[in-house]
Structures are given as C-alpha cells and as structure tokens.
C-alpha cells in the first residue's frame, strides 16, 4: 500500500470532472487500498480520488470516532438520487485545503446510489455527518470544493492565501 501525495488548492486538477469507473479488477482494489491508507495517514474522514490526482468517480469515507473501530466505506460512481427537505450545518474542512474550516449548509439527508468495490450496486441512506461528508466528496468528483458553498469574499481570501503558499512551496 502506498500513501499518495495530496493535491492542494489552487491546483486546477481539483476543478476537473472525474470519469466513471468501469473496470473492477486488481488495480482498482490496490487503488482503493492506497486511498484508504492516504486518508487514515492524513488523517481525514473522507477522500476523493481527484485529491490524489486521479479523475475517477471514487471516494472513501470513515467517520468512526477516535475510540471506535475503523469503518472504511467505499463509494464508486456515486449518484445522489434523493435529498431530504431539512438542512444541517457542519464546520467543514478538506485535505486539499489544510487548516481551513468553515460552516457549510447542506441537505440533512440524502439517498445515494453507488457501486461497491465488487462492482455491485448499493443504495445508501445517509444523515448526519455521513450525509455531509458524502455530499462534500461527491462535489469533488464534479470539480466542486466546499469553499464554493461559502461567501465569495471568504473564498477569495482562502484562494489568495493558498496561491501564495503554493508559490512559496515552489520557490523554497
Ligand atoms: Ni475535500
């Protein structure tokens, strides 16, 4: 298993549309293992393939608490097929935008149709943190970041800060 380097804001890769996964083979299995390892190492509770530079419609999530057993979940070609009427607000962060957090309002319940690692179809009803996390990660597959859900003023500030940081990384 390999820990993959994370793609950071403002890398334009993060704005790419990811493509559906079509092959369910040993390579995909290895990739899923690498994704999980990378997420746990970060550590984070969710990671989309595009965040390691791979435009595939695939994401991993584990929202288990610190003292709970690991609960890795893999969502391939996920699609939101229904959303609830209520909204919830969570303070979100993103492994591609380290150390920045902001409140985001999203539907509080969703139904997601997706494939598992075995290529079989599943339906997941999510609420609470899982609903928010899934929406955040599915956004990534469409080139959308959580900062797109906050005010333009705040977003511009974050992008400026990370653009400056990226420049420092290149010249350091
Ligand atoms: Ni993210």
PDB file of C-alpha atoms and ligand atoms in Angstrom:
ATOM      1  CA  UNK A   1       0.000   0.000   0.000  1.00  0.00           C
ATOM      2  CA  UNK A   2       1.153   3.495  -0.757  1.00  0.00           C
ATOM      3  CA  UNK A   3       0.404   6.851   0.777  1.00  0.00           C
ATOM      4  CA  UNK A   4      -0.228   9.154  -2.161  1.00  0.00           C
ATOM      5  CA  UNK A   5       0.650  12.852  -2.242  1.00  0.00           C
ATOM      6  CA  UNK A   6      -2.373  15.130  -1.876  1.00  0.00           C
ATOM      7  CA  UNK A   7      -3.329  17.703  -4.496  1.00  0.00           C
ATOM      8  CA  UNK A   8      -3.745  21.100  -2.838  1.00  0.00           C
ATOM      9  CA  UNK A   9      -5.662  24.268  -3.620  1.00  0.00           C
ATOM     10  CA  UNK A  10      -5.255  26.105  -6.048  1.00  0.00           C
ATOM     11  CA  UNK A  11      -4.134  23.184  -8.284  1.00  0.00           C
ATOM     12  CA  UNK A  12      -6.505  23.193 -11.317  1.00  0.00           C
ATOM     13  CA  UNK A  13      -6.665  19.375 -11.127  1.00  0.00           C
ATOM     14  CA  UNK A  14      -9.194  19.845  -8.306  1.00  0.00           C
ATOM     15  CA  UNK A  15     -11.564  21.502 -10.800  1.00  0.00           C
ATOM     16  CA  UNK A  16     -11.595  18.525 -13.195  1.00  0.00           C
ATOM     17  CA  UNK A  17     -14.663  16.373 -13.772  1.00  0.00           C
ATOM     18  CA  UNK A  18     -13.960  12.804 -12.717  1.00  0.00           C
ATOM     19  CA  UNK A  19     -14.913   9.928 -15.008  1.00  0.00           C
ATOM     20  CA  UNK A  20     -16.958   6.815 -14.146  1.00  0.00           C
ATOM     21  CA  UNK A  21     -15.059   3.713 -13.038  1.00  0.00           C
ATOM     22  CA  UNK A  22     -15.640   0.899 -15.499  1.00  0.00           C
ATOM     23  CA  UNK A  23     -13.148  -1.789 -14.572  1.00  0.00           C
ATOM     24  CA  UNK A  24     -13.340  -3.716 -11.322  1.00  0.00           C
ATOM     25  CA  UNK A  25     -10.021  -5.501 -11.155  1.00  0.00           C
ATOM     26  CA  UNK A  26      -6.907  -5.922  -9.004  1.00  0.00           C
ATOM     27  CA  UNK A  27      -5.641  -2.476  -9.996  1.00  0.00           C
ATOM     28  CA  UNK A  28      -8.844  -0.860  -8.690  1.00  0.00           C
ATOM     29  CA  UNK A  29      -8.534  -2.853  -5.472  1.00  0.00           C
ATOM     30  CA  UNK A  30      -4.967  -1.628  -4.956  1.00  0.00           C
ATOM     31  CA  UNK A  31      -6.055   1.927  -5.689  1.00  0.00           C
ATOM     32  CA  UNK A  32      -8.839   1.708  -3.074  1.00  0.00           C
ATOM     33  CA  UNK A  33      -6.314   0.411  -0.502  1.00  0.00           C
ATOM     34  CA  UNK A  34      -3.983   3.326  -1.302  1.00  0.00           C
ATOM     35  CA  UNK A  35      -6.864   5.786  -0.967  1.00  0.00           C
ATOM     36  CA  UNK A  36      -7.790   4.396   2.465  1.00  0.00           C
ATOM     37  CA  UNK A  37      -4.188   4.429   3.628  1.00  0.00           C
ATOM     38  CA  UNK A  38      -3.767   8.017   2.425  1.00  0.00           C
ATOM     39  CA  UNK A  39      -6.980   9.112   4.184  1.00  0.00           C
ATOM     40  CA  UNK A  40      -6.027   7.452   7.502  1.00  0.00           C
ATOM     41  CA  UNK A  41      -2.498   8.852   7.324  1.00  0.00           C
ATOM     42  CA  UNK A  42      -3.664  12.445   6.743  1.00  0.00           C
ATOM     43  CA  UNK A  43      -5.799  11.929   8.900  1.00  0.00           C
ATOM     44  CA  UNK A  44      -9.168  12.702   7.337  1.00  0.00           C
ATOM     45  CA  UNK A  45     -12.709  11.324   7.326  1.00  0.00           C
ATOM     46  CA  UNK A  46     -13.140  11.405   3.543  1.00  0.00           C
ATOM     47  CA  UNK A  47     -11.048  11.452   0.376  1.00  0.00           C
ATOM     48  CA  UNK A  48     -11.973  11.649  -3.305  1.00  0.00           C
ATOM     49  CA  UNK A  49      -9.723  10.139  -5.995  1.00  0.00           C
ATOM     50  CA  UNK A  50      -9.151  13.522  -7.637  1.00  0.00           C
ATOM     51  CA  UNK A  51      -7.412  14.641  -4.425  1.00  0.00           C
ATOM     52  CA  UNK A  52      -4.602  12.226  -5.250  1.00  0.00           C
ATOM     53  CA  UNK A  53      -4.678  13.374  -8.877  1.00  0.00           C
ATOM     54  CA  UNK A  54      -6.858  10.572 -10.318  1.00  0.00           C
ATOM     55  CA  UNK A  55     -10.027  11.740 -12.090  1.00  0.00           C
ATOM     56  CA  UNK A  56     -12.069   8.649 -11.206  1.00  0.00           C
ATOM     57  CA  UNK A  57     -15.522   8.728  -9.650  1.00  0.00           C
ATOM     58  CA  UNK A  58     -14.436   7.037  -6.459  1.00  0.00           C
ATOM     59  CA  UNK A  59     -14.300   8.151  -2.842  1.00  0.00           C
ATOM     60  CA  UNK A  60     -13.587   6.690   0.563  1.00  0.00           C
ATOM     61  CA  UNK A  61     -15.074   7.689   3.918  1.00  0.00           C
ATOM     62  CA  UNK A  62     -14.586   6.660   7.524  1.00  0.00           C
ATOM     63  CA  UNK A  63     -16.498   8.721  10.068  1.00  0.00           C
ATOM     64  CA  UNK A  64     -15.856   6.388  13.013  1.00  0.00           C
ATOM     65  CA  UNK A  65     -14.840   8.258  16.169  1.00  0.00           C
ATOM     66  CA  UNK A  66     -11.334   8.073  17.640  1.00  0.00           C
ATOM     67  CA  UNK A  67     -12.240   5.346  20.118  1.00  0.00           C
ATOM     68  CA  UNK A  68     -14.402   3.369  17.699  1.00  0.00           C
ATOM     69  CA  UNK A  69     -13.366   0.592  15.381  1.00  0.00           C
ATOM     70  CA  UNK A  70     -12.414   1.584  11.843  1.00  0.00           C
ATOM     71  CA  UNK A  71     -15.318   1.619   9.412  1.00  0.00           C
ATOM     72  CA  UNK A  72     -13.978   2.176   5.888  1.00  0.00           C
ATOM     73  CA  UNK A  73     -16.665   2.844   3.291  1.00  0.00           C
ATOM     74  CA  UNK A  74     -16.025   2.903  -0.461  1.00  0.00           C
ATOM     75  CA  UNK A  75     -18.351   4.644  -2.914  1.00  0.00           C
ATOM     76  CA  UNK A  76     -17.814   4.135  -6.640  1.00  0.00           C
ATOM     77  CA  UNK A  77     -19.740   6.111  -9.298  1.00  0.00           C
ATOM     78  CA  UNK A  78     -21.971   7.585  -6.553  1.00  0.00           C
ATOM     79  CA  UNK A  79     -25.100   9.451  -7.512  1.00  0.00           C
ATOM     80  CA  UNK A  80     -27.419  11.399  -5.236  1.00  0.00           C
ATOM     81  CA  UNK A  81     -30.898  10.181  -6.148  1.00  0.00           C
ATOM     82  CA  UNK A  82     -32.873  11.959  -3.410  1.00  0.00           C
ATOM     83  CA  UNK A  83     -32.367  14.703  -0.854  1.00  0.00           C
ATOM     84  CA  UNK A  84     -34.396  15.490   2.271  1.00  0.00           C
ATOM     85  CA  UNK A  85     -36.179  18.766   2.954  1.00  0.00           C
ATOM     86  CA  UNK A  86     -34.184  19.684   6.037  1.00  0.00           C
ATOM     87  CA  UNK A  87     -30.766  21.280   6.192  1.00  0.00           C
ATOM     88  CA  UNK A  88     -27.864  20.872   8.544  1.00  0.00           C
ATOM     89  CA  UNK A  89     -24.763  22.956   9.114  1.00  0.00           C
ATOM     90  CA  UNK A  90     -21.346  21.453   9.770  1.00  0.00           C
ATOM     91  CA  UNK A  91     -17.980  23.070  10.058  1.00  0.00           C
ATOM     92  CA  UNK A  92     -16.192  21.516   7.083  1.00  0.00           C
ATOM     93  CA  UNK A  93     -12.559  21.136   6.218  1.00  0.00           C
ATOM     94  CA  UNK A  94     -10.746  19.486   3.311  1.00  0.00           C
ATOM     95  CA  UNK A  95      -7.424  17.652   2.990  1.00  0.00           C
ATOM     96  CA  UNK A  96      -6.783  19.743  -0.150  1.00  0.00           C
ATOM     97  CA  UNK A  97      -7.264  22.988   1.824  1.00  0.00           C
ATOM     98  CA  UNK A  98      -5.333  22.203   5.031  1.00  0.00           C
ATOM     99  CA  UNK A  99      -6.166  24.017   8.260  1.00  0.00           C
ATOM    100  CA  UNK A 100      -9.100  25.967   6.862  1.00  0.00           C
ATOM    101  CA  UNK A 101     -12.606  25.374   8.220  1.00  0.00           C
ATOM    102  CA  UNK A 102     -15.956  26.995   7.519  1.00  0.00           C
ATOM    103  CA  UNK A 103     -19.638  26.335   8.174  1.00  0.00           C
ATOM    104  CA  UNK A 104     -21.491  24.847   5.198  1.00  0.00           C
ATOM    105  CA  UNK A 105     -25.229  24.291   4.922  1.00  0.00           C
ATOM    106  CA  UNK A 106     -26.375  21.182   3.037  1.00  0.00           C
ATOM    107  CA  UNK A 107     -29.440  18.921   2.881  1.00  0.00           C
ATOM    108  CA  UNK A 108     -29.508  16.854   6.084  1.00  0.00           C
ATOM    109  CA  UNK A 109     -30.467  13.563   4.467  1.00  0.00           C
ATOM    110  CA  UNK A 110     -29.607  12.048   1.092  1.00  0.00           C
ATOM    111  CA  UNK A 111     -30.026   8.789  -0.760  1.00  0.00           C
ATOM    112  CA  UNK A 112     -27.010   7.711  -2.783  1.00  0.00           C
ATOM    113  CA  UNK A 113     -26.851   5.004  -5.419  1.00  0.00           C
ATOM    114  CA  UNK A 114     -23.341   3.693  -5.944  1.00  0.00           C
ATOM    115  CA  UNK A 115     -21.225   0.660  -6.690  1.00  0.00           C
ATOM    116  CA  UNK A 116     -19.097  -1.233  -4.196  1.00  0.00           C
ATOM    117  CA  UNK A 117     -15.535  -2.476  -4.756  1.00  0.00           C
ATOM    118  CA  UNK A 118     -17.047  -5.626  -6.227  1.00  0.00           C
ATOM    119  CA  UNK A 119     -18.971  -3.644  -8.861  1.00  0.00           C
ATOM    120  CA  UNK A 120     -22.314  -4.456  -7.236  1.00  0.00           C
ATOM    121  CA  UNK A 121     -24.974  -1.776  -6.909  1.00  0.00           C
ATOM    122  CA  UNK A 122     -25.857  -0.422  -3.475  1.00  0.00           C
ATOM    123  CA  UNK A 123     -28.181   2.243  -2.100  1.00  0.00           C
ATOM    124  CA  UNK A 124     -27.152   4.176   0.999  1.00  0.00           C
ATOM    125  CA  UNK A 125     -29.459   6.382   3.046  1.00  0.00           C
ATOM    126  CA  UNK A 126     -27.322   8.897   4.879  1.00  0.00           C
ATOM    127  CA  UNK A 127     -27.979  11.505   7.513  1.00  0.00           C
ATOM    128  CA  UNK A 128     -25.890  13.498   9.978  1.00  0.00           C
ATOM    129  CA  UNK A 129     -22.142  13.614   9.403  1.00  0.00           C
ATOM    130  CA  UNK A 130     -22.242  10.874   6.751  1.00  0.00           C
ATOM    131  CA  UNK A 131     -24.713  12.887   4.632  1.00  0.00           C
ATOM    132  CA  UNK A 132     -22.498  15.963   4.805  1.00  0.00           C
ATOM    133  CA  UNK A 133     -19.297  14.030   4.165  1.00  0.00           C
ATOM    134  CA  UNK A 134     -20.790  12.205   1.160  1.00  0.00           C
ATOM    135  CA  UNK A 135     -22.002  15.461  -0.377  1.00  0.00           C
ATOM    136  CA  UNK A 136     -18.593  17.074   0.176  1.00  0.00           C
ATOM    137  CA  UNK A 137     -16.809  14.148  -1.508  1.00  0.00           C
ATOM    138  CA  UNK A 138     -19.303  13.809  -4.375  1.00  0.00           C
ATOM    139  CA  UNK A 139     -18.778  17.537  -5.013  1.00  0.00           C
ATOM    140  CA  UNK A 140     -15.064  16.754  -5.525  1.00  0.00           C
ATOM    141  CA  UNK A 141     -15.961  14.331  -8.337  1.00  0.00           C
ATOM    142  CA  UNK A 142     -17.617  17.273 -10.103  1.00  0.00           C
ATOM    143  CA  UNK A 143     -14.742  19.698  -9.518  1.00  0.00           C
ATOM    144  CA  UNK A 144     -16.595  21.473  -6.705  1.00  0.00           C
ATOM    145  CA  UNK A 145     -14.931  22.415  -3.395  1.00  0.00           C
ATOM    146  CA  UNK A 146     -16.585  23.216  -0.071  1.00  0.00           C
ATOM    147  CA  UNK A 147     -15.333  26.794  -0.356  1.00  0.00           C
ATOM    148  CA  UNK A 148     -17.705  27.149  -3.336  1.00  0.00           C
ATOM    149  CA  UNK A 149     -20.520  26.993  -0.758  1.00  0.00           C
ATOM    150  CA  UNK A 150     -19.258  29.955   1.319  1.00  0.00           C
ATOM    151  CA  UNK A 151     -19.298  33.677   0.545  1.00  0.00           C
ATOM    152  CA  UNK A 152     -17.226  34.938  -2.384  1.00  0.00           C
ATOM    153  CA  UNK A 153     -15.368  37.271  -0.044  1.00  0.00           C
ATOM    154  CA  UNK A 154     -14.232  34.408   2.204  1.00  0.00           C
ATOM    155  CA  UNK A 155     -13.497  32.158  -0.779  1.00  0.00           C
ATOM    156  CA  UNK A 156     -11.316  34.779  -2.483  1.00  0.00           C
ATOM    157  CA  UNK A 157      -9.366  35.201   0.747  1.00  0.00           C
ATOM    158  CA  UNK A 158      -8.699  31.454   1.061  1.00  0.00           C
ATOM    159  CA  UNK A 159      -7.704  31.098  -2.588  1.00  0.00           C
ATOM    160  CA  UNK A 160      -5.318  34.056  -2.284  1.00  0.00           C
ATOM    161  CA  UNK A 161      -3.739  32.583   0.831  1.00  0.00           C
ATOM    162  CA  UNK A 162      -3.230  29.153  -0.762  1.00  0.00           C
ATOM    163  CA  UNK A 163      -1.943  30.660  -4.022  1.00  0.00           C
ATOM    164  CA  UNK A 164       0.705  32.476  -2.000  1.00  0.00           C
ATOM    165  CA  UNK A 165       1.577  29.276  -0.070  1.00  0.00           C
ATOM    166  CA  UNK A 166       1.910  27.326  -3.346  1.00  0.00           C
ATOM    167  CA  UNK A 167       4.303  29.941  -4.685  1.00  0.00           C
ATOM    168  CA  UNK A 168       6.395  29.657  -1.525  1.00  0.00           C
ATOM    169  CA  UNK A 169       6.490  25.857  -1.896  1.00  0.00           C
ATOM    170  CA  UNK A 170       7.756  26.170  -5.478  1.00  0.00           C
ATOM    171  CA  UNK A 171      10.459  28.705  -4.676  1.00  0.00           C
ATOM    172  CA  UNK A 172      11.560  27.198  -1.350  1.00  0.00           C
TER     173      UNK A 172
HETATM  174 NI1  LIG B   1     -12.464  17.733   0.469  1.00  0.00          NI
END
